[in-house]
Short mmCIF file of C-alpha atoms and ligand atoms in Angstrom, two decimals:
data_model
loop_
_atom_site.label_atom_id
_atom_site.label_comp_id
_atom_site.label_asym_id
_atom_site.label_seq_id
_atom_site.Cartn_x
_atom_site.Cartn_y
_atom_site.Cartn_z
CA MET A 1 0.63 19.91 -3.25
CA ALA A 2 2.72 20.56 -6.37
CA VAL A 3 4.95 17.67 -5.36
CA GLU A 4 1.95 15.35 -5.05
CA ASP A 5 0.67 16.46 -8.45
CA ASP A 6 4.07 15.69 -9.98
CA LEU A 7 4.06 12.29 -8.37
CA ALA A 8 0.53 11.52 -9.60
CA ARG A 9 1.55 12.55 -13.12
CA ALA A 10 4.70 10.45 -12.96
CA ARG A 11 2.65 7.43 -11.93
CA ALA A 12 -0.32 7.80 -14.29
CA ALA A 13 1.00 5.58 -17.10
CA LEU A 14 1.98 2.62 -14.89
CA GLN A 15 -0.01 -0.44 -13.84
CA MET A 16 -0.14 -0.22 -10.08
CA ILE A 17 0.19 -3.46 -8.20
CA ASN A 18 0.46 -2.01 -4.70
CA PRO A 19 -0.44 1.52 -3.55
CA ALA A 20 1.67 1.50 -0.36
CA PRO A 21 4.55 1.05 -0.71
CA TYR A 22 4.04 2.17 -4.27
CA ASN A 23 4.87 -0.62 -6.73
CA ALA A 24 3.92 -0.56 -10.38
CA GLU A 25 4.67 -2.40 -13.59
CA ALA A 26 5.60 -0.81 -16.86
CA PRO A 27 2.88 -0.73 -19.52
CA PRO A 28 3.58 -3.10 -22.45
CA GLN A 29 4.69 -0.19 -24.67
CA ALA A 30 7.61 0.35 -22.27
CA LEU A 31 9.29 -2.56 -24.03
CA ALA A 32 8.77 -1.18 -27.54
CA GLY A 33 11.69 1.22 -27.76
CA GLU A 34 15.41 1.15 -27.06
CA ILE A 35 14.94 3.27 -23.95
CA THR A 36 11.93 3.28 -21.66
CA PRO A 37 10.50 6.78 -21.13
CA ILE A 38 10.70 7.74 -17.45
CA GLU A 39 6.93 7.71 -17.02
CA PHE A 40 6.82 4.08 -18.29
CA HIS A 41 9.71 2.79 -16.14
CA TYR A 42 8.50 0.28 -13.54
CA VAL A 43 8.79 1.24 -9.85
CA ARG A 44 9.61 -1.09 -6.98
CA SER A 45 9.98 0.28 -3.46
CA ASN A 46 9.90 -1.58 -0.16
CA PHE A 47 9.06 1.44 1.98
CA PRO A 48 7.34 4.83 1.72
CA LEU A 49 9.20 7.56 -0.17
CA PRO A 50 11.90 8.85 2.20
CA ALA A 51 13.21 12.30 2.93
CA HIS A 52 16.86 12.64 1.90
CA ASP A 53 19.08 15.42 3.21
CA GLY A 54 21.20 15.58 0.03
CA THR A 55 24.41 14.19 1.47
CA LEU A 56 26.16 10.87 0.99
CA GLU A 57 28.48 9.53 3.68
CA VAL A 58 31.30 7.17 2.69
CA GLY A 59 32.94 5.44 5.63
CA GLY A 60 33.59 2.17 7.41
CA ALA A 61 36.96 0.55 6.76
CA VAL A 62 38.40 3.42 4.71
CA ASP A 63 41.38 5.72 5.31
CA ASN A 64 39.57 8.80 4.13
CA PRO A 65 35.88 9.05 5.08
CA LEU A 66 33.91 11.42 2.87
CA THR A 67 30.72 13.45 2.89
CA LEU A 68 29.59 14.15 -0.65
CA THR A 69 26.80 16.30 -2.07
CA LEU A 70 25.13 16.14 -5.46
CA ASP A 71 27.45 18.96 -6.59
CA ASP A 72 30.48 16.92 -5.51
CA LEU A 73 29.25 13.94 -7.52
CA ARG A 74 28.52 16.15 -10.52
CA ALA A 75 32.03 17.60 -10.31
CA MET A 76 33.50 14.13 -10.86
CA PRO A 77 33.85 12.68 -14.39
CA ALA A 78 30.34 11.75 -15.56
CA HIS A 79 29.61 8.33 -17.01
CA GLU A 80 26.44 7.38 -18.88
CA ARG A 81 25.13 3.93 -19.69
CA ALA A 82 21.84 2.46 -20.84
CA VAL A 83 21.06 -0.25 -18.30
CA THR A 84 18.21 -2.74 -18.34
CA LEU A 85 16.83 -3.15 -14.82
CA GLU A 86 14.65 -6.11 -13.95
CA CYS A 87 13.11 -6.86 -10.58
CA ALA A 88 14.08 -10.30 -9.30
CA GLY A 89 10.38 -10.88 -8.59
CA ASN A 90 9.35 -10.16 -12.19
CA GLY A 91 7.09 -13.00 -13.36
CA ARG A 92 6.34 -14.22 -9.83
CA LEU A 93 2.64 -14.31 -10.72
CA GLU A 94 3.30 -17.27 -13.06
CA LEU A 95 4.70 -19.48 -10.31
CA ARG A 96 2.57 -22.25 -8.76
CA PRO A 97 2.06 -22.43 -5.88
CA LEU A 98 2.11 -18.62 -5.85
CA PRO A 99 4.90 -17.43 -3.54
CA SER A 100 4.31 -14.51 -1.18
CA GLY A 101 5.64 -11.16 -2.37
CA GLU A 102 4.52 -8.53 -4.85
CA PRO A 103 2.51 -10.28 -7.59
CA TRP A 104 4.52 -9.02 -10.57
CA GLY A 105 3.28 -10.07 -14.00
CA GLY A 106 5.97 -9.71 -16.63
CA TYR A 107 6.60 -5.98 -16.81
CA ALA A 108 8.88 -5.22 -13.87
CA VAL A 109 11.62 -4.58 -16.41
CA SER A 110 12.70 -1.36 -18.15
CA THR A 111 15.76 0.29 -19.68
CA ALA A 112 16.91 3.83 -18.95
CA ARG A 113 20.00 5.90 -19.65
CA TRP A 114 21.63 6.47 -16.27
CA ARG A 115 24.26 9.15 -15.75
CA GLY A 116 26.37 9.61 -12.69
CA ALA A 117 29.74 9.28 -11.03
CA LEU A 118 31.55 5.96 -11.10
CA LEU A 119 31.40 4.07 -7.82
CA HIS A 120 34.97 2.82 -8.11
CA GLU A 121 36.24 6.41 -8.36
CA VAL A 122 34.32 7.42 -5.25
CA LEU A 123 35.72 4.39 -3.44
CA GLN A 124 39.22 5.30 -4.61
CA LEU A 125 38.81 8.75 -3.02
CA ALA A 126 37.79 7.11 0.25
CA SER A 127 40.64 4.59 0.02
CA PRO A 128 39.27 1.27 1.32
CA ARG A 129 41.56 -0.59 3.71
CA ALA A 130 43.13 -3.87 2.64
CA GLU A 131 40.88 -5.86 4.98
CA GLY A 132 37.69 -4.68 3.20
CA VAL A 133 35.36 -7.51 2.12
CA ASP A 134 31.97 -6.01 1.24
CA VAL A 135 30.66 -2.57 0.39
CA ARG A 136 27.33 -1.82 2.03
CA PHE A 137 24.82 0.64 0.58
CA GLN A 138 22.15 2.16 2.76
CA GLY A 139 19.04 3.86 1.42
CA ALA A 140 17.28 6.70 3.22
CA ASP A 141 14.04 4.69 3.14
CA HIS A 142 12.81 2.70 6.11
CA GLY A 143 9.64 1.59 7.85
CA ALA A 144 7.73 -1.28 9.36
CA TYR A 145 8.48 -4.65 7.78
CA HIS A 146 6.49 -7.71 8.76
CA LEU A 147 7.32 -10.04 5.87
CA ASN A 148 9.89 -12.11 7.71
CA PRO A 149 8.76 -13.76 10.96
CA VAL A 150 12.33 -14.37 12.16
CA LEU A 151 13.23 -10.67 12.16
CA ALA A 152 14.09 -9.03 15.47
CA ASP A 153 11.32 -6.79 16.84
CA THR A 154 13.35 -3.63 16.35
CA ASP A 155 13.72 -4.46 12.69
CA ARG A 156 10.08 -5.39 12.27
CA ASP A 157 9.12 -1.98 13.60
CA ASP A 158 11.64 0.04 11.63
CA LEU A 159 13.85 -1.50 8.98
CA THR A 160 16.08 0.37 6.51
CA PHE A 161 16.76 -0.75 2.95
CA VAL A 162 20.38 -1.95 2.87
CA ARG A 163 22.28 -4.08 0.36
CA ALA A 164 25.92 -4.95 -0.20
CA LEU A 165 28.27 -5.99 -2.99
CA PRO A 166 31.65 -7.70 -2.74
CA LEU A 167 34.34 -4.99 -2.54
CA ALA A 168 36.12 -6.63 -5.48
CA HIS A 169 33.06 -6.03 -7.67
CA ALA A 170 32.23 -2.57 -6.32
CA ALA A 171 35.81 -1.35 -6.85
CA ASP A 172 36.21 -2.92 -10.31
CA PRO A 173 36.32 -0.24 -13.05
CA ALA A 174 35.05 -2.84 -15.54
CA ALA A 175 31.84 -3.29 -13.53
CA GLU A 176 30.86 0.32 -14.39
CA ILE A 177 28.71 0.70 -11.29
CA LEU A 178 27.23 4.19 -11.11
CA ILE A 179 26.13 6.55 -8.41
CA ALA A 180 23.48 7.88 -10.76
CA TYR A 181 21.85 11.31 -10.48
CA GLU A 182 20.20 11.44 -13.92
CA MET A 183 17.76 9.16 -15.70
CA ASN A 184 17.13 9.73 -19.42
CA GLY A 185 18.74 13.18 -19.17
CA GLU A 186 16.64 14.39 -16.25
CA PRO A 187 17.40 14.64 -12.55
CA LEU A 188 16.33 11.44 -10.78
CA GLY A 189 12.67 11.48 -9.78
CA SER A 190 11.50 10.57 -6.29
CA ASP A 191 10.19 7.09 -7.21
CA HIS A 192 13.55 6.20 -8.78
CA GLY A 193 15.77 7.26 -5.90
CA SER A 194 16.43 11.00 -5.91
CA PRO A 195 18.85 12.66 -5.44
CA PHE A 196 21.14 9.71 -6.30
CA ARG A 197 21.16 5.92 -6.40
CA ILE A 198 23.38 3.01 -7.22
CA ILE A 199 23.04 1.35 -10.63
CA VAL A 200 24.63 -2.12 -10.80
CA PRO A 201 24.62 -3.30 -14.43
CA GLN A 202 23.73 -6.97 -15.05
CA TRP A 203 22.40 -7.63 -11.55
CA TYR A 204 18.77 -7.94 -10.63
CA ALA A 205 17.73 -4.42 -9.70
CA VAL A 206 17.54 -5.09 -5.96
CA ALA A 207 21.29 -4.32 -5.94
CA SER A 208 20.67 -0.81 -7.31
CA VAL A 209 20.00 0.98 -4.02
CA LYS A 210 17.82 4.09 -4.38
CA TRP A 211 17.93 7.25 -2.21
CA LEU A 212 21.53 6.37 -1.38
CA LYS A 213 22.52 7.71 2.03
CA ARG A 214 25.62 5.81 3.19
CA ILE A 215 28.35 3.64 1.71
CA ASP A 216 30.45 1.62 4.17
CA VAL A 217 33.35 -0.69 3.54
CA LEU A 218 32.92 -3.75 5.78
CA THR A 219 35.57 -6.19 6.96
CA GLU A 220 33.13 -9.10 6.91
CA ALA A 221 30.40 -10.28 4.60
CA TYR A 222 27.19 -8.32 5.12
CA ALA A 223 24.14 -10.17 6.42
CA GLY A 224 20.80 -8.36 6.45
CA GLU A 225 17.15 -8.75 5.59
CA PHE A 226 17.52 -7.65 1.95
CA GLN A 227 20.75 -9.63 1.48
CA THR A 228 20.43 -12.94 3.30
CA GLY A 229 16.74 -12.93 4.39
CA HIS A 230 14.76 -11.91 1.34
CA TYR A 231 16.39 -11.94 -2.13
CA MET A 232 17.63 -15.49 -1.65
CA TYR A 233 16.69 -18.37 -3.94
CA GLU A 234 15.29 -20.90 -1.48
CA TRP A 235 15.24 -24.12 -3.49
CA ALA A 236 13.32 -27.20 -2.46
CA ASP A 237 16.19 -29.60 -3.10
CA ARG A 238 19.49 -27.75 -2.66
CA PRO A 239 21.09 -25.02 -0.57
CA ALA A 240 19.81 -21.45 -0.89
CA GLU A 241 21.69 -19.06 -3.18
CA PRO A 242 21.80 -15.27 -3.26
CA VAL A 243 19.92 -13.45 -6.02
CA ASP A 244 22.60 -11.77 -8.13
CA VAL A 245 22.78 -11.46 -11.93
CA MET A 246 19.72 -11.41 -14.20
CA ARG A 247 18.81 -14.71 -15.83
CA VAL A 248 18.56 -14.86 -19.61
CA ARG A 249 15.09 -13.96 -20.85
CA ALA A 250 13.11 -12.99 -23.94
CA ARG A 251 9.77 -11.21 -24.05
CA ILE A 252 7.36 -11.08 -26.95
CA THR A 253 6.17 -7.51 -27.52
CA ALA A 254 4.20 -8.06 -30.76
CA PRO A 255 1.71 -9.38 -31.60
CA ALA A 256 -0.05 -8.69 -28.32
CA ALA A 257 -1.04 -11.76 -26.31
CA GLY A 258 -4.64 -12.69 -27.06
CA SER A 259 -4.88 -10.54 -30.18
CA THR A 260 -6.66 -11.39 -33.43
CA LEU A 261 -4.68 -11.23 -36.68
CA SER A 262 -5.60 -11.37 -40.34
CA PRO A 263 -3.93 -14.14 -42.36
CA GLY A 264 -0.59 -13.14 -43.90
CA THR A 265 2.89 -12.25 -42.75
CA CYS A 266 3.11 -11.27 -39.11
CA THR A 267 6.31 -9.91 -37.62
CA VAL A 268 6.77 -11.45 -34.20
CA ARG A 269 9.14 -9.23 -32.21
CA GLY A 270 10.40 -8.61 -28.77
CA LYS A 271 13.25 -7.90 -26.43
CA ALA A 272 15.86 -10.19 -24.88
CA TRP A 273 18.42 -9.61 -22.14
CA SER A 274 20.72 -11.43 -19.76
CA GLY A 275 23.01 -10.59 -16.86
CA THR A 276 25.50 -13.01 -18.37
CA GLY A 277 24.98 -11.59 -21.83
CA PRO A 278 24.93 -10.58 -24.51
CA VAL A 279 22.07 -12.67 -25.82
CA THR A 280 23.46 -14.71 -28.72
CA ARG A 281 20.29 -16.24 -30.15
CA VAL A 282 16.54 -16.14 -29.90
CA ASP A 283 14.40 -18.95 -31.25
CA VAL A 284 10.69 -18.86 -31.91
CA SER A 285 8.27 -21.76 -31.76
CA LEU A 286 4.92 -21.59 -33.52
CA THR A 287 3.32 -24.79 -32.29
CA GLY A 288 3.74 -25.00 -28.55
CA ALA A 289 5.77 -28.18 -29.06
CA GLY A 290 9.42 -28.46 -30.22
CA GLU A 291 10.50 -27.07 -33.59
CA TRP A 292 12.39 -23.90 -32.91
CA HIS A 293 13.15 -21.37 -35.65
CA ALA A 294 16.03 -18.90 -35.35
CA ALA A 295 14.83 -15.31 -35.05
CA ARG A 296 16.80 -12.34 -36.33
CA LEU A 297 18.66 -10.89 -33.36
CA ASP A 298 20.04 -7.34 -33.33
CA PRO A 299 23.44 -6.87 -31.73
CA PRO A 300 23.31 -5.08 -28.40
CA SER A 301 23.61 -1.30 -28.66
CA GLY A 302 25.45 -1.31 -25.34
CA PRO A 303 26.81 -3.86 -22.88
CA TYR A 304 23.91 -3.61 -20.43
CA HIS A 305 21.08 -3.05 -22.85
CA TRP A 306 18.27 -5.35 -23.92
CA GLN A 307 18.34 -6.46 -27.56
CA ASP A 308 15.66 -6.46 -30.26
CA TRP A 309 14.70 -9.64 -32.06
CA SER A 310 12.13 -10.39 -34.74
CA PHE A 311 10.77 -13.25 -36.81
CA GLU A 312 8.65 -13.18 -39.98
CA TRP A 313 5.82 -15.60 -39.38
CA GLN A 314 3.67 -16.76 -42.29
CA ALA A 315 0.42 -16.74 -40.34
CA ASN A 316 -1.71 -18.28 -43.07
CA ASP A 317 -3.68 -20.91 -41.18
CA SER A 318 -6.72 -19.63 -39.38
CA GLY A 319 -7.25 -20.75 -35.84
CA ARG A 320 -5.54 -20.38 -32.50
CA HIS A 321 -1.74 -20.35 -32.45
CA THR A 322 0.79 -20.73 -29.68
CA LEU A 323 3.86 -18.49 -29.93
CA ARG A 324 6.95 -18.94 -27.79
CA ALA A 325 10.34 -17.21 -27.75
CA ARG A 326 13.47 -18.59 -26.13
CA ALA A 327 16.74 -16.74 -25.59
CA THR A 328 20.26 -18.11 -25.22
CA ASP A 329 23.16 -16.01 -23.91
CA ALA A 330 26.92 -15.84 -24.45
CA ALA A 331 27.52 -17.96 -21.35
CA GLY A 332 25.39 -20.73 -22.89
CA ASN A 333 22.42 -20.21 -20.57
CA VAL A 334 19.05 -21.06 -22.13
CA GLN A 335 15.61 -20.26 -20.79
CA PRO A 336 13.84 -23.19 -19.14
CA GLU A 337 10.37 -24.42 -20.11
CA VAL A 338 9.24 -24.57 -16.50
CA PRO A 339 9.74 -21.64 -14.12
CA PRO A 340 12.44 -22.41 -11.54
CA TRP A 341 10.23 -22.50 -8.46
CA ASN A 342 11.73 -21.15 -5.24
CA ARG A 343 9.95 -20.19 -2.04
CA LEU A 344 10.14 -16.43 -2.48
CA GLY A 345 9.52 -16.47 -6.22
CA TYR A 346 12.64 -14.95 -7.75
CA GLY A 347 14.27 -15.25 -11.14
CA ASN A 348 11.37 -16.63 -13.17
CA ASN A 349 12.86 -16.69 -16.65
CA ALA A 350 10.67 -19.44 -18.09
CA ILE A 351 9.94 -19.31 -21.81
CA GLU A 352 7.01 -16.98 -22.51
CA VAL A 353 3.96 -18.52 -24.15
CA ILE A 354 1.26 -16.44 -25.83
CA PHE A 355 -1.84 -17.29 -27.84
CA VAL A 356 -3.12 -15.39 -30.86
CA ASP A 357 -6.02 -16.07 -33.20
CA VAL A 358 -5.74 -15.85 -36.97
CA VAL A 359 -9.18 -15.17 -38.44
N1 LIG B 401 16.52 2.26 -1.16
C1 LIG B 401 15.90 1.33 -1.90
N2 LIG B 401 16.48 0.93 -3.04
C2 LIG B 401 15.88 0.00 -3.80
C3 LIG B 401 14.67 -0.60 -3.42
C4 LIG B 401 14.06 -0.16 -2.20
O1 LIG B 401 12.99 -0.62 -1.79
N3 LIG B 401 14.72 0.81 -1.48
N4 LIG B 401 14.10 -1.58 -4.20
C5 LIG B 401 15.03 -2.32 -5.06
C6 LIG B 401 14.35 -3.19 -5.99
S1 LIG B 401 13.77 -4.64 -5.37
C7 LIG B 401 14.24 -2.87 -7.33
S2 LIG B 401 13.56 -3.98 -8.42
C8 LIG B 401 14.73 -1.56 -7.86
C9 LIG B 401 13.66 -0.83 -8.62
O2 LIG B 401 14.15 0.36 -9.18
P1 LIG B 401 13.11 1.36 -9.87
O3 LIG B 401 11.99 1.61 -8.90
O4 LIG B 401 13.87 2.58 -10.23
O5 LIG B 401 12.58 0.65 -11.10
O6 LIG B 401 15.19 -0.71 -6.83
C10 LIG B 401 15.95 -1.36 -5.82
N5 LIG B 401 16.49 -0.35 -4.96
MO1 LIG B 402 13.11 -5.89 -7.20
#
């Protein structure tokens, strides 16, 4: 009972888009601050909340298999990073024709401070063999899954959430991948993967496996429903590609879409992020057509953290106005005008358009 009350409280501030499995967007104010409060952080789960026995097995092609507890992870050097997580399906609702999948608007994105042990140090303890190719992460969550008609019956009846990363990335100290047990200074809550989860900076959040139960080093590339079935960009005109790093994107957080303003100076502001970041410029358009104006862009306060931008708009003319914001990142990626349509609706980073009225 107490547990259910806690869960209800934790979920009260979110915009639910699916009750079972529980999926919910952040409220717009989640994007206002540097860090999203836990109760505003979006939640995306493919299965019901699992039971977790508190242990983590590390095995497969390793010389030294391990069983770790939360205390073991806490006894290792702790590492903390603010990491912006975005669901690969964020913005799916804007795509036409509407792909199947959770109908995310634009708020399946949040930033939290994650603290945990470093994955590469855990892997070092286990000592992967030279023939290792991928590192596979298994969640404790599982259940019926009928979203892919080509799945084997056994999987349709009971599938577990599993993802993998290339061993070279998982074992790279520079990747700063965490086995996180704290979020914003508190023990991980059940919706976010308690007692511990993976956090993969810069990747769409599907890589950040919650309720982590097993880590296995594999000697071949992993194929599985959440790796090579779903979470693939299925393009109309070229071969499919795996969903990996977050595409460059800006959101407008003020003024609110559809709001009415008085004439005068209006500060247009928002957030911008990229998995191939940092973001190096944000431009604002006030007409819906060309004519982009450079916004002021704050430097990132961390390597995996969304950035603030703002633009002083002289909103003197009454009437309806079209505001757009477009981000460019350090790798030279720019947001497209038209959402990149793919069958399962991932990676929509099209330029946001809002309307406001000056009266
Ligand atoms: N075990 C497990 N991990 C998971 C998922 C899941 O369904 N099961 N969903 C993934 C997806 S698609 C996203 S977007 C993020 C969401 O993390 P959050 O709920 O903490 O925001 O978790 C990822 N990790
Ligand atoms: Mo996701």
